[in-house]
XYZ file of C-alpha atoms in Angstrom:
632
model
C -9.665 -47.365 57.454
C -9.233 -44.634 55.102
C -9.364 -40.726 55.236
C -10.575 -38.833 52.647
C -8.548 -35.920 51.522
C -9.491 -32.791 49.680
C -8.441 -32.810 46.917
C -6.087 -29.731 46.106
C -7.350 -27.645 43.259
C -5.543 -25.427 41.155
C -6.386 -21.655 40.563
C -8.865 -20.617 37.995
C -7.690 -18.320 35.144
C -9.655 -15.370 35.514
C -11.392 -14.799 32.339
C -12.261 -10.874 32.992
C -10.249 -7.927 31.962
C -8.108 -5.887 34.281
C -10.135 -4.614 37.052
C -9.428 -0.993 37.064
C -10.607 -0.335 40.756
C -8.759 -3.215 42.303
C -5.639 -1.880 40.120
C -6.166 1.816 41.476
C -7.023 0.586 44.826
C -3.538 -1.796 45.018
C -1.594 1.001 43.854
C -3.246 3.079 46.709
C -2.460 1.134 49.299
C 1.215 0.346 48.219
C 2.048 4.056 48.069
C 0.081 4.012 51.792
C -0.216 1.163 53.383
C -1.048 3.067 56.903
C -4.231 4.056 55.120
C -5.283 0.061 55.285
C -7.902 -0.919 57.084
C -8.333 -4.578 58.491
C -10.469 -6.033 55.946
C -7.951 -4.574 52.900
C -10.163 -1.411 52.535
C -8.880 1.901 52.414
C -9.419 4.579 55.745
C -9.818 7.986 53.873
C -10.008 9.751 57.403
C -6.432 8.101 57.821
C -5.798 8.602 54.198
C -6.440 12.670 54.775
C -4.329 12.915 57.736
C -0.866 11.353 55.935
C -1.718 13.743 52.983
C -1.624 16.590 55.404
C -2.604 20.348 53.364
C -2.465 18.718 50.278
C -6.264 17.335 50.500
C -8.806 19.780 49.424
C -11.490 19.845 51.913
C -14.001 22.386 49.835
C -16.875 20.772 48.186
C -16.518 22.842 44.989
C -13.580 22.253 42.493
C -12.429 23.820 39.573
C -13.288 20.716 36.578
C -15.791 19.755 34.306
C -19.136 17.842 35.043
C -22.099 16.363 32.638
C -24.940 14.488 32.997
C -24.054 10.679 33.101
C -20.443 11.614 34.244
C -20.913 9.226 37.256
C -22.070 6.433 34.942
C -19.053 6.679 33.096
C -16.782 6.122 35.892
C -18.721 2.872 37.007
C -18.607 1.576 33.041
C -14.711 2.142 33.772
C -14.730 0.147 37.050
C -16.896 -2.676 34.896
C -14.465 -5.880 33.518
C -15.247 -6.762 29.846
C -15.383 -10.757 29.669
C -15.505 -10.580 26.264
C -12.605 -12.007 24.090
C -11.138 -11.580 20.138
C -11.324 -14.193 18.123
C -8.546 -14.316 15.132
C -9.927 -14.163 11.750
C -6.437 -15.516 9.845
C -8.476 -15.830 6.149
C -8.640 -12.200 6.975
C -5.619 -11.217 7.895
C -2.387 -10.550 5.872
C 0.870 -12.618 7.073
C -1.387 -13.759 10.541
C 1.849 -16.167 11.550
C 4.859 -13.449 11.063
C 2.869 -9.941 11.464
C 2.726 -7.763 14.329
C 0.154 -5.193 13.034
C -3.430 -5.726 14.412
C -6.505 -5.037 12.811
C -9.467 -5.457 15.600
C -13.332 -5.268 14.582
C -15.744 -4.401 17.794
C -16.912 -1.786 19.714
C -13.772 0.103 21.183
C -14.614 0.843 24.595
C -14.831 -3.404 24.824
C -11.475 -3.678 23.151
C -9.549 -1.036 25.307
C -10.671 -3.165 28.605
C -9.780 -6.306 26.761
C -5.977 -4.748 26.132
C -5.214 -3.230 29.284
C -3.767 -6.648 30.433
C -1.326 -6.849 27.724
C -0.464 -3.515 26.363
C -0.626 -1.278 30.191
C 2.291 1.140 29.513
C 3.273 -0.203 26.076
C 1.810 2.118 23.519
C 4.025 4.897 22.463
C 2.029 6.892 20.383
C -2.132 7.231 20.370
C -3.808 9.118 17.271
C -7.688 9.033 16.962
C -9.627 10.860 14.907
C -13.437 10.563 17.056
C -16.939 11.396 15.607
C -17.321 15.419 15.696
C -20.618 15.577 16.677
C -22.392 16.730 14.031
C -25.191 15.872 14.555
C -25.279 13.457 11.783
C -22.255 11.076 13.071
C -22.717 7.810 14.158
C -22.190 7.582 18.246
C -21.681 4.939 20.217
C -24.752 4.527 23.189
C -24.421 6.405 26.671
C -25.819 3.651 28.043
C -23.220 1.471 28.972
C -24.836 -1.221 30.611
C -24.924 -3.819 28.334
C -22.110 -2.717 25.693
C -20.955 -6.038 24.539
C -24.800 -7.156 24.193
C -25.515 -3.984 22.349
C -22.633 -4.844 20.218
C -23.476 -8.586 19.638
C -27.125 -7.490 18.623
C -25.567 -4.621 16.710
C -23.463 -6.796 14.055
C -26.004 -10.004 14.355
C -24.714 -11.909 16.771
C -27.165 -12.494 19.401
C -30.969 -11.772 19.227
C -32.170 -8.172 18.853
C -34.145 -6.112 21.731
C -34.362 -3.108 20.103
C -30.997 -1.083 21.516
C -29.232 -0.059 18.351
C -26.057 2.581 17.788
C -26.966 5.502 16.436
C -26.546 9.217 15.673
C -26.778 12.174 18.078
C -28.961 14.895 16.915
C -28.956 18.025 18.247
C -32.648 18.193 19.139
C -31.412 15.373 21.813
C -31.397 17.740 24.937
C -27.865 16.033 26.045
C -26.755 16.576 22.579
C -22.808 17.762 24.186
C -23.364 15.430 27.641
C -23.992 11.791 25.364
C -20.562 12.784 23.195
C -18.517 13.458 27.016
C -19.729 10.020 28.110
C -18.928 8.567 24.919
C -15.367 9.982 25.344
C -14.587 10.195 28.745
C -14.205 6.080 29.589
C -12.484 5.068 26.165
C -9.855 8.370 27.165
C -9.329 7.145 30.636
C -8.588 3.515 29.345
C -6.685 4.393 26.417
C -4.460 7.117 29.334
C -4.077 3.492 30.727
C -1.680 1.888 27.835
C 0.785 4.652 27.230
C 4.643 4.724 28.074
C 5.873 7.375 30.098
C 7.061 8.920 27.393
C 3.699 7.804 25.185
C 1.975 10.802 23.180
C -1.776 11.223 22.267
C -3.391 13.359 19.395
C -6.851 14.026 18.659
C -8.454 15.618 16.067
C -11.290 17.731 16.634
C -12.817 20.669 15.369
C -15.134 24.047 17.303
C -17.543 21.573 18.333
C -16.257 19.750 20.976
C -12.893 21.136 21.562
C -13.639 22.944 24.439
C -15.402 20.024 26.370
C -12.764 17.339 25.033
C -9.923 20.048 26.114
C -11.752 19.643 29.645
C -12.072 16.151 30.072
C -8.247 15.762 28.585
C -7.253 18.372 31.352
C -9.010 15.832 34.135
C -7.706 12.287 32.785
C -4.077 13.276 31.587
C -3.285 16.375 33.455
C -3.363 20.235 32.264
C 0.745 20.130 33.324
C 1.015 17.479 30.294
C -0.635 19.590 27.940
C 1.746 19.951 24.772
C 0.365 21.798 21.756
C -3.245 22.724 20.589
C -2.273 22.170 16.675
C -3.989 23.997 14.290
C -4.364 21.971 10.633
C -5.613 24.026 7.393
C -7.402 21.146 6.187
C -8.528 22.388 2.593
C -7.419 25.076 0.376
C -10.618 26.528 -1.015
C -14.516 26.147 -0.295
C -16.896 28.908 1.568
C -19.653 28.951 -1.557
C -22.183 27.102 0.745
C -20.880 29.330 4.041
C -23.403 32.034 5.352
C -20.670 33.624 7.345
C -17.241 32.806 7.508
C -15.551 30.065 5.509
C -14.438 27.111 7.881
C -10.630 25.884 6.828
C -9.189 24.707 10.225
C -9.573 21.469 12.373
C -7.482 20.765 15.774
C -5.330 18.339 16.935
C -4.752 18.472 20.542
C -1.358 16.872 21.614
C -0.811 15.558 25.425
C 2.103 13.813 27.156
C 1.753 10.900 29.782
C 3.999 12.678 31.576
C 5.503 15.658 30.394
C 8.313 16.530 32.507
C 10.003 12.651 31.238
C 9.783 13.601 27.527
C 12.678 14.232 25.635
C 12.645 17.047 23.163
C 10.826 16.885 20.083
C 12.288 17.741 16.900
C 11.413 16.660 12.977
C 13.706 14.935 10.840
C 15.994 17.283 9.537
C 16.218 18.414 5.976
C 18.450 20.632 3.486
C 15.531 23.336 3.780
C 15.299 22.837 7.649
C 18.871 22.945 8.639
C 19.130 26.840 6.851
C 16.192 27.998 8.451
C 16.084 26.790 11.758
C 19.328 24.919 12.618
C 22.472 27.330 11.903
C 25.435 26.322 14.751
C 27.203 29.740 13.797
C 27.904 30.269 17.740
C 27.867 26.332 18.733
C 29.659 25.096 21.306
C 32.000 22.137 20.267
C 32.993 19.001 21.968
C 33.336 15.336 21.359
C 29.776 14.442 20.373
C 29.553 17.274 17.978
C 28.219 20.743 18.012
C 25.558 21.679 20.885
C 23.502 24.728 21.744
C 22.383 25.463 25.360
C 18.692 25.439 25.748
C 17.244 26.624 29.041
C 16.174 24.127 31.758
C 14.102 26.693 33.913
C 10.245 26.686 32.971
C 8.392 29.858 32.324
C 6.434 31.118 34.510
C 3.363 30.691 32.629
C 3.202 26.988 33.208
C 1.545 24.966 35.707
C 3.077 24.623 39.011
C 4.256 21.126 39.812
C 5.869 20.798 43.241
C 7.584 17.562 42.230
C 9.709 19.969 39.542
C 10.586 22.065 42.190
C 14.095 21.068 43.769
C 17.948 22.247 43.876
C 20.680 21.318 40.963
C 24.286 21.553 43.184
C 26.956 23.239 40.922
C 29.337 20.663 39.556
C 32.293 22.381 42.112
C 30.484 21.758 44.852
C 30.328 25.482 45.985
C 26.153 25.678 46.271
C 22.924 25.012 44.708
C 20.573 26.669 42.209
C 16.858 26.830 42.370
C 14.660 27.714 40.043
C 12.084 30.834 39.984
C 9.252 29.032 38.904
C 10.592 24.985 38.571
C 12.235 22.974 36.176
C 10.783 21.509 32.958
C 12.417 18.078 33.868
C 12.009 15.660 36.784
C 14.833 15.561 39.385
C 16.260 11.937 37.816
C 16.618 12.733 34.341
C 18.154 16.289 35.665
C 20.706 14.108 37.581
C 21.476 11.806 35.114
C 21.880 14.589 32.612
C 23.982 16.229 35.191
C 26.266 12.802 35.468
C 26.601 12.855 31.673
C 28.050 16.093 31.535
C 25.127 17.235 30.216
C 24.095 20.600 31.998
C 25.947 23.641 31.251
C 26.086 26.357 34.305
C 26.195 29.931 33.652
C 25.890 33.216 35.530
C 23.539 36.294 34.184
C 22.817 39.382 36.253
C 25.031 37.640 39.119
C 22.708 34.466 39.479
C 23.237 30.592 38.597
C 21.240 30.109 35.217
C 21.436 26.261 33.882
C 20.935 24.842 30.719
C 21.169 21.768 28.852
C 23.020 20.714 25.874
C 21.236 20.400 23.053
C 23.111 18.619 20.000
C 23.173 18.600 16.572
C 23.318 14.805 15.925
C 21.240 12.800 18.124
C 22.790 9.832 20.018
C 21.979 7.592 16.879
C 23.843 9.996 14.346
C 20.970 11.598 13.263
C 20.743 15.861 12.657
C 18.200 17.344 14.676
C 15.528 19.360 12.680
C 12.986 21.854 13.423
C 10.442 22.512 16.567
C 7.316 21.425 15.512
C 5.284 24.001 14.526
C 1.383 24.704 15.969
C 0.461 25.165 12.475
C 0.250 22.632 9.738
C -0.360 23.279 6.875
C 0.507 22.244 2.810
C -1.110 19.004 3.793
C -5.101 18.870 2.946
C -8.628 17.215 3.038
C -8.413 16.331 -0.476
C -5.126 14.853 0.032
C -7.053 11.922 1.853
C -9.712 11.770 -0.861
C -7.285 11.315 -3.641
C -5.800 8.476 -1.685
C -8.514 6.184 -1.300
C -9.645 7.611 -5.249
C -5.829 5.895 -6.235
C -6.142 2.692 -4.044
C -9.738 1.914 -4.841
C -9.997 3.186 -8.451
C -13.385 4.281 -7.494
C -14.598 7.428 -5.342
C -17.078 7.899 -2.932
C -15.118 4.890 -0.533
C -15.123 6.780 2.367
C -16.206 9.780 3.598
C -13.600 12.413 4.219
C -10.408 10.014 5.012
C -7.355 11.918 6.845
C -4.560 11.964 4.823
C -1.743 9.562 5.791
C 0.411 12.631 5.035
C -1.299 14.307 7.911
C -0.444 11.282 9.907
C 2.735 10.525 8.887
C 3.442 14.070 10.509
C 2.276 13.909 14.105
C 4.178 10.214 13.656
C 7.325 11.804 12.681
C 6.795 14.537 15.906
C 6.301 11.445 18.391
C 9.780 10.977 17.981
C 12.083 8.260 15.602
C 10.894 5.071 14.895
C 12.554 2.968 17.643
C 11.778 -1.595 17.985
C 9.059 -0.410 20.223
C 6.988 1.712 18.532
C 3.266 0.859 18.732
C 0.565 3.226 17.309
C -2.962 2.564 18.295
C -5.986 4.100 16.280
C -9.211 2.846 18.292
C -11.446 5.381 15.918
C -9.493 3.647 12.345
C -12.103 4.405 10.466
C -10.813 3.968 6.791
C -7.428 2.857 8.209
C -5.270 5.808 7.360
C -2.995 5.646 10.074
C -1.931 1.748 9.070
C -1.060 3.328 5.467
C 0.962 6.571 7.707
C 2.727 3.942 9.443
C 3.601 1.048 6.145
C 4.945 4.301 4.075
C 6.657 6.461 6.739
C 8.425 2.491 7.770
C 9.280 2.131 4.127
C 10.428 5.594 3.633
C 12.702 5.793 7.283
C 13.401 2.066 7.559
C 11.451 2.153 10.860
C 9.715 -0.427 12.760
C 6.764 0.928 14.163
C 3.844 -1.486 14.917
C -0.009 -0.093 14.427
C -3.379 -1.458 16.247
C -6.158 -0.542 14.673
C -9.697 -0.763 16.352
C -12.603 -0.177 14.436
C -16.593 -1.158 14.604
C -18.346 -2.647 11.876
C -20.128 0.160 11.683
C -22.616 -0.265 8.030
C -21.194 1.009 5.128
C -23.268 2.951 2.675
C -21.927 1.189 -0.066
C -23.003 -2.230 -1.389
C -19.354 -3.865 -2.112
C -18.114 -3.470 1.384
C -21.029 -4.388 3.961
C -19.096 -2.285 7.041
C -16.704 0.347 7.260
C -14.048 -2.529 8.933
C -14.426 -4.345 5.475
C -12.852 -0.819 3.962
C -10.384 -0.853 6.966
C -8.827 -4.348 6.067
C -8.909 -4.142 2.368
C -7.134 -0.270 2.253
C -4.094 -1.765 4.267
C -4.101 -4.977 2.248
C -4.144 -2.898 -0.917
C -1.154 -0.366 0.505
C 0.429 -3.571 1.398
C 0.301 -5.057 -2.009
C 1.521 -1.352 -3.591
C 4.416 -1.720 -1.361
C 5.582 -4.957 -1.888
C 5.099 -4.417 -5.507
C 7.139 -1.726 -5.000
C 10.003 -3.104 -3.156
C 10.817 -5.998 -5.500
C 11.292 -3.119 -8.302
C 12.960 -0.153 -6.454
C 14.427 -0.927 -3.061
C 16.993 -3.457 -1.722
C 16.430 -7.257 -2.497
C 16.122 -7.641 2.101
C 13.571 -4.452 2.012
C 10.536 -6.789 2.177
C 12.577 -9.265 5.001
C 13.192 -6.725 7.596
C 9.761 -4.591 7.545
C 6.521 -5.710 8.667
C 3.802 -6.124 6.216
C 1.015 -7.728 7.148
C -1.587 -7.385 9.894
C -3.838 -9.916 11.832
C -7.259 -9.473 12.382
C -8.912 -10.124 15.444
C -13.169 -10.355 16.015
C -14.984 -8.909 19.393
C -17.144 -11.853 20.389
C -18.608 -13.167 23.960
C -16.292 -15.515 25.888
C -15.131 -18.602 24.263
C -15.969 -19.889 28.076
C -19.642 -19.769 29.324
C -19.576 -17.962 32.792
C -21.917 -18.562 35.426
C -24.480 -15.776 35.370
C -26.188 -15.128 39.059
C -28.783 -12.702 37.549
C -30.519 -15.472 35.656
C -34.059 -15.652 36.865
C -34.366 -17.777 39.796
C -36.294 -20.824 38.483
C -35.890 -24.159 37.627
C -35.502 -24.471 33.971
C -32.530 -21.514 34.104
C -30.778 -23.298 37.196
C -30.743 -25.980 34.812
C -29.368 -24.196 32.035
C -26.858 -22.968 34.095
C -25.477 -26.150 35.674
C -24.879 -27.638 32.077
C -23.073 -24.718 31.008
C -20.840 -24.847 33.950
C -20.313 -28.832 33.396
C -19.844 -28.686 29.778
C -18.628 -24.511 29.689
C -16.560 -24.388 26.496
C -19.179 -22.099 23.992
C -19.807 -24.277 20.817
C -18.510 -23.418 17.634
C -14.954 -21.859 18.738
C -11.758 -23.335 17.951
C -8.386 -24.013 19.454
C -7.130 -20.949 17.973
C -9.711 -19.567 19.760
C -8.978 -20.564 23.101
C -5.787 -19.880 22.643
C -5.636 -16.729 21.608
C -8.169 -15.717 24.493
C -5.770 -17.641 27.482
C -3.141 -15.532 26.142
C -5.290 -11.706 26.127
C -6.150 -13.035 29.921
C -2.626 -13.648 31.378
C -1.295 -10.210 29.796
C 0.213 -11.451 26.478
C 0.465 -9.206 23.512
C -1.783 -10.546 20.655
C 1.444 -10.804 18.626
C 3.600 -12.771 20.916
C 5.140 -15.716 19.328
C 3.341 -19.485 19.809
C 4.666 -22.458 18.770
C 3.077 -26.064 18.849
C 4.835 -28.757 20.974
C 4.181 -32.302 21.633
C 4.969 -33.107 25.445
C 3.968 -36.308 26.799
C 2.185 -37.222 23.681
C -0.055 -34.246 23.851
C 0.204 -31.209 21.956
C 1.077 -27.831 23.685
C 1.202 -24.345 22.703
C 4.304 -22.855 24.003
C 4.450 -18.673 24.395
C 7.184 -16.062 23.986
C 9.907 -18.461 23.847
C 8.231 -20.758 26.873
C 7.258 -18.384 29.327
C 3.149 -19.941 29.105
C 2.583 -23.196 28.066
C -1.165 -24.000 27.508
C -2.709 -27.186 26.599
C -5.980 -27.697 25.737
C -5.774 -31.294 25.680
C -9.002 -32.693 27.569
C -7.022 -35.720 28.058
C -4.719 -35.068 30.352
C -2.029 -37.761 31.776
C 0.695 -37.260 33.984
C 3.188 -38.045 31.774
C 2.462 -34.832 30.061
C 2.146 -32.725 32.922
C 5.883 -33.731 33.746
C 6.894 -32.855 30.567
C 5.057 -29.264 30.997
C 7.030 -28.909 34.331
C 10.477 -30.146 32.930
C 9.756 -27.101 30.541
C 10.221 -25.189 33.441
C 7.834 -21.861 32.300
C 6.353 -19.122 34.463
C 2.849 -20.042 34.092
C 0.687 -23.118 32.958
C -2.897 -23.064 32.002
C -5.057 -26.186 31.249
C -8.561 -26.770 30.627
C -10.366 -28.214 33.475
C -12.087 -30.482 31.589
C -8.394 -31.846 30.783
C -8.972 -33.416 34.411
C -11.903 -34.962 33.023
C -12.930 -35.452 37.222
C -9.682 -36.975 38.131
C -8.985 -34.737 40.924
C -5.899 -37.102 42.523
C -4.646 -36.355 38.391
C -5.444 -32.728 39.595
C -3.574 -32.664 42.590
C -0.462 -34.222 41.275
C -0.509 -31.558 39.189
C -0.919 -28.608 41.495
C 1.827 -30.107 43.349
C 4.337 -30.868 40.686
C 4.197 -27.254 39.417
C 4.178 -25.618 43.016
C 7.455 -27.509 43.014
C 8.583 -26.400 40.406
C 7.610 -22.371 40.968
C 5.716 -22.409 38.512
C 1.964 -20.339 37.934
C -0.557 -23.176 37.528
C -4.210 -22.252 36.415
C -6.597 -23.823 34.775
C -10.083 -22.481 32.944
């Protein structure tokens, strides 16, 4: 007699990007878990009642609101199961680099990152369409954004949708730029530190609304600057009123009140004007000023800033006016370090930090950044491209890398960590910011460039991506050249030059669609994509590089081929994934995997090839191991 067993089957990988609502809704519940309901949904009656006054009841809010505003939020909510292929005959150093260079629609490519890169980006700069009325604008439809894409650039059959500009006869001509902006801000909010910095240029337009929705998704408390650039130094014959020299940049914090302060390299010129330590304090690290740690009362109030410092005796406690301008644990580990200096004016407690003259790497402070830039200009940028091309007309008013190079240099020194995204590249001028400022400070900052092949008007580069990749290979070539001439022999060992480029592109796996029409001949189609589902035409590279977006890898982690049980496997950041995409599978080699002893496996599932006792050994020998085990 014999009893048949299910077999045990392992988990699929899921192949969509980070579900924002689940995310938001897991996060929810963790903070209150009494506002859980039986079935894992959240009680907001219950929710309400543990949040006490803090709930606003009224139905009208200060905020902003547009037509298509709900859409947005529900395009948010939407996964992307779309994946980036590598293009390494592309790509500059694709085995070594850590630079990225990503061609497709941005609002795609920010859900495809938030797995990977969630609280890793340091700085943000992005330099959006102005509205013009002549700019090229991404749809407000949102639908069907990585099918308007794919029919966009070619890749799947056209039905008319195409991007295209936003004229001002449009009667939504403000509302279809907010819903442009407002998802691809909330996801790009997603992937900065704590101590991560945006900047967006902008000019009378749209500042107001983008000040608005930037207010809403990032908070008006982590508001920094409002920078004003003089980008040119002449013009006004074709003005009928005033002449136009200005642009914005508007600065915000993920979080304010954990910043440190922000200070430019110094300089001869810098340290006479703005540093002078005539009335320093002195100690061990050097010479320090006190700076006050009490906000003014001008700012917003944040409740969580409000609290009492105890005096280092013992004797009391001070309390702010207003609150402080940094959060209760860096005040106490400040206050641990000795680093809080406690005075008395007018017969009350006043306390201030120290601020030094060397930083804790050696380096002299330099000045406050300043709300207006200037000395840096339009035709900067044009001469640029004019140098690296040898030909004008490129691109259409570039930003300088000057400009750049600046709001780089405010975000703070170039630490190992330091990734700059640009989802707007256009002609790639914050990759050349980034490649000279490295050269120039012997940092280490990584870029990630996003831009859409958007058609160029000129007839040597067919998209504005194709004058994306080949500025930063040519600034790469100028500073190579460079550094075998002028600087040390181990210059062009230690800094990054090189950049892979990655392609937006449907799923290299076909998914099981339940909207296809319910008939025969589709049912069809759709049970021999989910027998056979691995999309024709893609390669292991492929697959791989989409397994590893999916589990939350960086696009840059390391990978190294393996042979294990006489198959080959791909082994990630030093062994923590192993994926095979072997579709002959043996034990043998799923020992091997599991002797490996990684955090998570993935195979294919047609590995199994319908051995499901093959299938179960593994599942078990993994789960005995502790290790992840999915397959796709």
């Amino acid at each position: 007699m014999t009893t048949n067993i299910k077999a045990e089957q392992p988990e699929k990988l899921d192949l969509r990007s980070l579900d924002i609502a689940v995310e938001r809704t897991t996060e929810l519940l963790r903070l209150f878990p009494e506002a859980r309901t039986e079935g894992g949904k959240i009680d907001f009656n219950q929710l309400k009642r543990v949040l006490g006054d803090t709930v606003d009841p009224g139905k009208e809010r200060y905020g902003i609101v547009w037509p298509g505003k709900a859409d947005c939020v529900r395009t948010i909510q939407s996964p992307s199961l779309a994946t980036l292929r590598p293009a390494p005959e592309e790509s500059v150093n694709f085995d070594s680099t850590e630079n990225l260079i990503i061609e497709g629609d941005n609002l795609e490519v920010l859900k495809l990152l938030q797995k990977a890169y969630l609280g890793k980006i340091k700085m943000i700069y992005i330099d959006p369409p102005y509205n013009t009325g002549n700019d090229f604008i991404y749809p407000d439809n949102y639908a069907e954004s990585l099918q308007t894409y794919l029919e966009y650039t070619g890749q799947a059959d056209s039905h008319g949708r195409k991007f295209g500009t936003n004229t001002e006869a449009d009667g939504r001509f403000h509302s279809k730029w907010l819903n442009m902006m407002y998802p691809r801000l909330y996801l790009a909010r997603n992937l900065l530190r704590e101590d991560g910095l945006i900047f967006i240029s902008i000019d009378d337009r749209e500042v107001t609304g983008l000040r608005a929705i930037c207010d809403e998704l990032l908070g008006e408390e982590n508001f920094i600057e409002c920078f004003v650039w003089k980008r040119s130094y002449g013009g006004g014959a074709r003005e009928k009123f005033a002449v136009g020299q200005h642009e914005y940049i508007l600065l915000y914090a993920r979080d304010a009140a954990s910043l440190p302060d922000m200070w430019l390299p110094s300089n001869p010129e810098v340290e006479a004007k703005y540093y002078r330590y005539r009335d320093a304090h002195y100690e061990t690290k050097g010479p320090y000023r006190l700076q006050p740690l009490e906000a003014a009362k001008s700012l917003t109030e944040r409740k969580n800033l409000v609290f009492s410092i105890p005096l280092p005796d013992g004797s009391g406690e001070v309390h702010p006016k207003y609150r402080w301008l940094w959060s209760k644990e860096r005040v106490m580990k400040t206050l641990a370090e000795d680093g809080l200096a406690f005075t008395k004016k007018n017969n009350e407690w006043v306390v201030s930090y120290k601020q030094y003259l060397r930083t804790e790497s050696g380096e002299k402070r330099g000045a406050k950044p300043q709300s207006l830039i200037e000395g840096i200009y339009n035709q900067h940028g044009t001469q640029e491209l004019l140098d690296l091309f040898g030909v004008d007309g490129v691109f259409s008013y570039p930003k300088p890398s000057r400009l750049i190079a600046h709001l780089l240099q405010i975000a703070g020194p170039a630490t190992d960590d330091f990734v700059v995204l640009d989802f707007f590249a256009g002609s790639g001028s914050t990759a050349q910011a980034v490649l000279q400022l490295n050269k120039e400070d012997s940092g280490n900052r990584k870029f990630i460039l996003v831009q859409l092949p958007e058609v160029s008007e000129r007839s040597d580069y067919k998209t504005i991506s194709d004058i994306t990749k080949e500025r930063v290979r040519r600034v790469i070539s100028n500073l190579s050249h460079a550094a075998n001439g002028a600087l040390p022999l181990g210059d062009q060992d230690t800094q990054d030059r090189g950049f892979r480029v990655l392609k937006l592109a449907e799923s290299n796996f076909t998914a099981w669609d339940a909207d296809k029409p319910d008939n025969a001949t589709q049912l069809e189609q759709q049970l021999e994509m989910h027998v056979d589902h691995l999309r024709e035409g893609r390669t292991a590279l492929d697959f791989l590089y989409e397994i590893l977006l999916k589990n939350g890898f960086p696009l840059t982690a390391s990978v190294e081929k393996l042979s294990l049980g006489g198959i080959d496997v791909y082994t990630v950041a030093g062994g923590a994934l192993l994926i095979c995409l072997d579709r002959k599978l043996t034990l043998e080699a799923i020992r091997a995997m599991a002797e490996k002893k990684p955090e998570r496996v993935v195979c294919l599932d047609d590995g199994f090839a319908g051995n499901d006792q093959l299938k179960t050994n593994a599942v078990q020998t993994f789960k005995a191991k502790g290790i992840v085990f999915r397959t796709v």
